[in-house]
Coordinates of C-alpha atoms in Angstrom, one line a residue:
M1 CA 102.2 22.1 37.2
V2 CA 99.6 24.7 37.9
R3 CA 100.0 25.8 41.5
G4 CA 97.4 27.5 43.7
P5 CA 96.3 27.3 47.2
G6 CA 96.2 23.4 47.7
P7 CA 98.1 21.0 45.9
A8 CA 100.0 21.3 42.4
V9 CA 97.5 20.3 39.9
P10 CA 99.0 18.7 36.4
R11 CA 99.0 21.4 33.2
W12 CA 97.8 18.6 30.8
L13 CA 94.2 18.9 33.1
L14 CA 93.6 22.6 31.9
L15 CA 92.8 22.0 28.4
P16 CA 89.9 19.4 28.9
A17 CA 88.8 21.1 32.2
L18 CA 88.5 24.4 29.8
L19 CA 86.9 22.8 27.0
G20 CA 84.0 21.4 29.7
F21 CA 83.7 24.9 31.1
A22 CA 83.1 26.0 27.1
F23 CA 80.8 23.3 26.6
V24 CA 78.4 24.4 29.8
A25 CA 78.8 28.2 29.1
T26 CA 78.9 28.5 25.3
P27 CA 74.8 27.5 25.1
L28 CA 74.1 29.8 28.1
V29 CA 75.9 32.7 26.1
A30 CA 74.2 31.7 23.0
L31 CA 70.6 32.1 24.7
A32 CA 71.6 35.1 26.1
G33 CA 72.5 36.8 22.6
A34 CA 68.9 35.5 21.2
V35 CA 67.1 37.5 23.7
D36 CA 65.4 40.2 22.5
W37 CA 66.4 42.7 25.4
S38 CA 64.2 45.6 24.4
G39 CA 61.3 43.7 25.5
F40 CA 62.5 41.3 28.2
F41 CA 60.9 42.6 30.9
G42 CA 57.9 43.1 29.1
L43 CA 58.3 38.9 27.6
V44 CA 58.7 38.0 31.4
S45 CA 56.2 39.8 33.5
S46 CA 52.9 38.7 30.8
P47 CA 50.1 37.5 33.5
A48 CA 50.9 33.6 32.1
S49 CA 54.6 34.3 33.0
R50 CA 54.0 35.6 36.5
D51 CA 51.9 32.3 37.1
A52 CA 53.8 30.0 36.4
L53 CA 56.9 31.6 38.0
W54 CA 55.2 32.4 41.5
L55 CA 53.9 28.4 40.8
S56 CA 57.6 27.2 40.6
V57 CA 58.7 28.8 43.4
R58 CA 56.0 27.7 45.6
T59 CA 56.1 24.0 44.3
A60 CA 59.8 23.9 44.5
L61 CA 60.0 25.1 48.1
A62 CA 57.1 22.8 49.1
S63 CA 58.9 20.1 47.2
T64 CA 62.7 20.9 48.8
A65 CA 60.6 20.6 52.4
L66 CA 59.6 17.3 51.4
C67 CA 62.8 16.0 50.5
V68 CA 64.2 17.0 53.3
V69 CA 61.6 15.7 55.8
A70 CA 62.3 12.3 53.8
G71 CA 65.7 12.8 52.6
V72 CA 67.5 13.5 55.8
P73 CA 66.5 10.1 57.7
M74 CA 67.4 8.3 54.6
A75 CA 70.6 9.3 54.0
V76 CA 71.3 8.4 57.7
L77 CA 70.5 5.0 57.7
L78 CA 72.4 4.8 54.1
A79 CA 75.6 6.0 55.9
R80 CA 75.3 4.7 59.4
V81 CA 73.4 1.5 59.2
R82 CA 74.5 -2.1 58.2
W83 CA 72.0 -3.8 56.6
R84 CA 72.4 -6.2 53.3
V85 CA 69.4 -4.7 51.7
L86 CA 71.2 -0.8 51.9
P87 CA 72.4 -1.6 48.4
V88 CA 69.0 -2.3 47.3
L89 CA 67.8 0.6 48.5
R90 CA 70.7 2.9 47.5
A91 CA 69.8 1.8 43.6
M92 CA 66.1 2.5 44.3
V93 CA 67.3 6.1 45.6
L94 CA 69.2 6.8 43.0
L95 CA 66.9 5.6 40.3
P96 CA 65.1 9.1 39.5
L97 CA 68.7 9.9 38.4
V98 CA 68.8 7.7 35.4
L99 CA 65.4 7.4 34.4
P100 CA 63.8 9.6 31.8
P101 CA 61.6 11.7 33.7
V102 CA 58.3 10.8 31.5
V103 CA 58.8 7.4 33.5
G104 CA 58.9 8.9 36.6
G105 CA 55.7 10.9 35.6
L106 CA 54.2 7.4 34.7
A107 CA 54.8 5.6 37.5
L108 CA 53.4 8.5 39.7
L109 CA 50.3 8.7 37.9
Y110 CA 49.9 4.6 38.2
L111 CA 50.4 5.0 42.1
F112 CA 48.3 8.1 42.8
G113 CA 46.3 8.2 39.2
R114 CA 42.5 7.6 39.4
Y115 CA 43.2 4.0 38.4
G116 CA 46.2 3.7 40.2
M117 CA 47.1 1.6 43.1
L118 CA 46.6 4.1 45.9
G119 CA 44.9 6.6 43.4
R120 CA 41.2 4.4 43.6
Q121 CA 41.6 4.6 47.5
L122 CA 42.4 8.1 47.8
E123 CA 39.7 9.3 44.9
A124 CA 37.3 7.3 46.8
A125 CA 37.9 9.0 50.1
G126 CA 37.1 12.2 47.9
A127 CA 41.4 13.2 47.5
R128 CA 42.3 13.5 44.0
I129 CA 46.4 13.9 43.2
A130 CA 46.8 13.5 39.5
F131 CA 46.5 16.8 37.6
S132 CA 47.1 19.2 40.6
T133 CA 49.3 21.1 42.4
T134 CA 49.9 18.6 44.8
A135 CA 51.0 16.3 41.7
V136 CA 53.5 19.2 41.0
V137 CA 55.3 18.8 44.4
L138 CA 55.0 15.1 43.9
A139 CA 56.5 15.1 40.5
Q140 CA 59.4 17.3 41.9
A141 CA 60.0 15.5 45.1
F142 CA 60.8 12.4 43.2
V143 CA 63.5 13.4 40.6
A144 CA 64.8 16.3 43.5
L145 CA 65.2 13.8 46.4
P146 CA 68.6 11.9 45.4
F147 CA 70.4 15.0 45.0
L148 CA 69.8 15.6 48.8
V149 CA 70.3 12.2 50.0
I150 CA 73.6 11.5 47.9
T151 CA 74.9 15.0 49.2
L152 CA 74.2 14.2 52.9
E153 CA 75.3 10.5 52.5
G154 CA 78.6 11.5 51.2
A155 CA 79.4 14.1 54.2
M156 CA 78.0 11.6 56.5
R157 CA 80.9 8.9 54.8
T158 CA 83.6 11.7 54.7
A159 CA 83.1 12.8 58.1
G160 CA 82.9 9.4 59.9
D161 CA 81.2 8.7 63.0
R162 CA 83.9 9.4 65.6
Y163 CA 82.1 12.1 67.4
E164 CA 78.9 10.5 67.8
R165 CA 81.2 7.6 69.2
I166 CA 82.7 9.8 71.8
A167 CA 79.2 11.6 72.8
A168 CA 77.8 8.1 73.1
T169 CA 80.7 6.9 75.5
L170 CA 80.1 9.8 77.5
G171 CA 76.0 9.0 78.2
A172 CA 74.3 10.7 75.2
A173 CA 71.2 9.3 74.0
P174 CA 71.0 8.8 70.3
T175 CA 68.8 11.4 70.0
T176 CA 70.8 14.1 71.9
V177 CA 73.9 12.7 69.4
W178 CA 71.9 13.3 66.1
W179 CA 70.7 17.1 67.4
R180 CA 73.8 18.2 69.1
I181 CA 76.7 16.1 67.2
T182 CA 75.7 14.8 63.6
L183 CA 73.6 17.9 62.6
P184 CA 75.4 20.7 63.2
L185 CA 78.4 18.7 61.0
L186 CA 75.8 18.3 58.5
R187 CA 74.9 21.7 58.3
P188 CA 77.0 22.9 55.1
A189 CA 76.4 19.9 53.3
L190 CA 72.4 19.7 54.3
I191 CA 72.4 23.4 52.9
S192 CA 74.0 22.4 49.8
G193 CA 71.7 19.4 49.2
A194 CA 68.5 21.6 49.9
V195 CA 69.7 24.0 47.2
L196 CA 70.2 21.4 44.8
A197 CA 67.1 19.8 45.4
F198 CA 65.1 23.2 45.0
A199 CA 66.9 23.9 41.8
R200 CA 66.1 20.7 40.2
A201 CA 62.5 20.7 41.2
L202 CA 62.6 24.3 39.5
G203 CA 63.5 22.8 36.5
E204 CA 61.6 19.7 36.6
F205 CA 59.4 19.1 33.1
G206 CA 59.1 15.5 32.0
A207 CA 57.5 13.8 35.4
T208 CA 55.2 17.2 36.1
L209 CA 53.9 17.5 32.4
T210 CA 53.2 13.4 32.7
F211 CA 51.8 13.2 35.8
A212 CA 50.3 17.1 36.7
G213 CA 49.4 17.9 33.1
S214 CA 49.3 21.6 32.0
L215 CA 46.7 24.0 34.1
Q216 CA 47.8 27.4 34.3
G217 CA 47.5 28.7 37.6
R218 CA 47.5 25.0 38.9
T219 CA 50.0 22.8 37.5
R220 CA 51.6 24.5 34.6
T221 CA 55.1 25.7 35.9
L222 CA 57.5 27.4 34.2
P223 CA 59.2 24.8 32.4
L224 CA 56.0 23.9 30.8
E225 CA 54.8 27.4 30.1
I226 CA 58.5 27.6 28.0
Y227 CA 57.6 24.7 26.1
L228 CA 54.2 26.1 25.0
R229 CA 55.7 29.5 24.5
R230 CA 58.4 27.9 21.9
E231 CA 56.3 27.5 19.2
A232 CA 53.7 30.5 19.4
D233 CA 56.0 33.2 20.8
P234 CA 59.7 32.0 20.5
D235 CA 61.2 35.3 22.1
A236 CA 59.1 35.1 25.2
A237 CA 60.5 31.1 25.1
V238 CA 64.1 32.6 25.1
A239 CA 63.1 35.4 27.7
L240 CA 61.8 32.7 30.6
S241 CA 64.5 30.4 29.7
L242 CA 67.1 32.9 30.7
L243 CA 65.1 34.1 33.4
L244 CA 65.0 30.5 34.5
V245 CA 68.9 30.0 33.9
L246 CA 69.5 33.3 36.1
I247 CA 67.4 31.9 39.1
A248 CA 69.0 29.1 39.5
V249 CA 72.4 30.5 38.8
L250 CA 71.7 33.0 41.4
I251 CA 70.7 30.1 44.0
V252 CA 73.7 28.1 43.6
L253 CA 76.0 30.9 44.1
V254 CA 74.3 32.4 46.9
A255 CA 74.0 29.0 48.7
Y256 CA 77.9 27.8 48.2
R257 CA 79.0 31.3 49.2
R258 CA 77.5 30.5 52.5
V259 CA 78.2 27.3 53.3
G260 CA 81.7 27.1 51.9
V261 CA 84.8 26.5 54.2
P262 CA 86.8 29.0 54.7
E263 CA 90.1 28.7 53.2
G264 CA 93.0 26.8 55.2
R265 CA 91.1 25.9 57.6
E266 CA 89.1 23.0 58.8
W267 CA 85.7 21.9 60.7
A268 CA 86.2 19.8 63.7
G269 CA 84.2 19.2 66.4
G270 CA 82.8 22.5 66.8
L271 CA 86.1 24.0 66.5
W272 CA 87.7 25.7 63.3
R273 CA 91.1 24.1 63.2
W274 CA 94.2 25.9 61.3
G275 CA 96.7 23.9 59.2
G276 CA 95.9 20.6 61.2
S277 CA 97.0 22.1 64.2
G278 CA 95.5 21.6 67.7
R279 CA 94.7 25.3 67.9
G280 CA 90.8 26.4 66.9
R281 CA 88.2 28.7 68.1
R282 CA 84.8 28.2 68.2
Q283 CA 82.6 30.3 65.4

């Protein structure tokens, strides 16, 4: 057994775990080894690269905000409401995780495109969605939304509804319970889910290419720029790929360090409890 701060771990789990870590890390090491480090900053700072990076960051932030606005209520319904149709709704939410991104892009195109279900009315009103920056945001939100919803729903099911029930018995209105009890308890999960959604949006490729195209400065995000550079300028494609990896790793590391629960403590009802005892203090 391997012992740590928590329960002991069987030794036989070490080998597959290490193989899994190696499977994830080795390709990234190989990518870093293929970079032309002498010209790295020149490769990633070209005008086209800067435009693609800036567009990726802006659209990923916008799509993450859209995911938060829509995803938080969706997670609350999935975790707290008892409707018979919820399994179907949950399956629809999870569908972008298993669909090829190109299929998602086609679905958005046939909804918002010039001849799509809603696109005809939008075109008549003078609003064009497909092949615009708005299309990039919608494509990113479509593929990133499940990450936020799953994270929040799991957190709500794990936390239970004990504190909400107590607040309700004391006369608190549902809206007050939401803002004063539920949302503070969900803050770490909300941050984690938003970070995952942002990272997924930042790396989105297939749905963006299908629904938004590749127009420099308007729809050509960093993944699209990497794809276009891989034949004409492989060194630039490798350098931009590593830059995208570094940005994603930095975002995840910073976010999880900020939301991680301090070792040996448990958050409960506005108090940090040590080792299951009844003592605690407010943070």
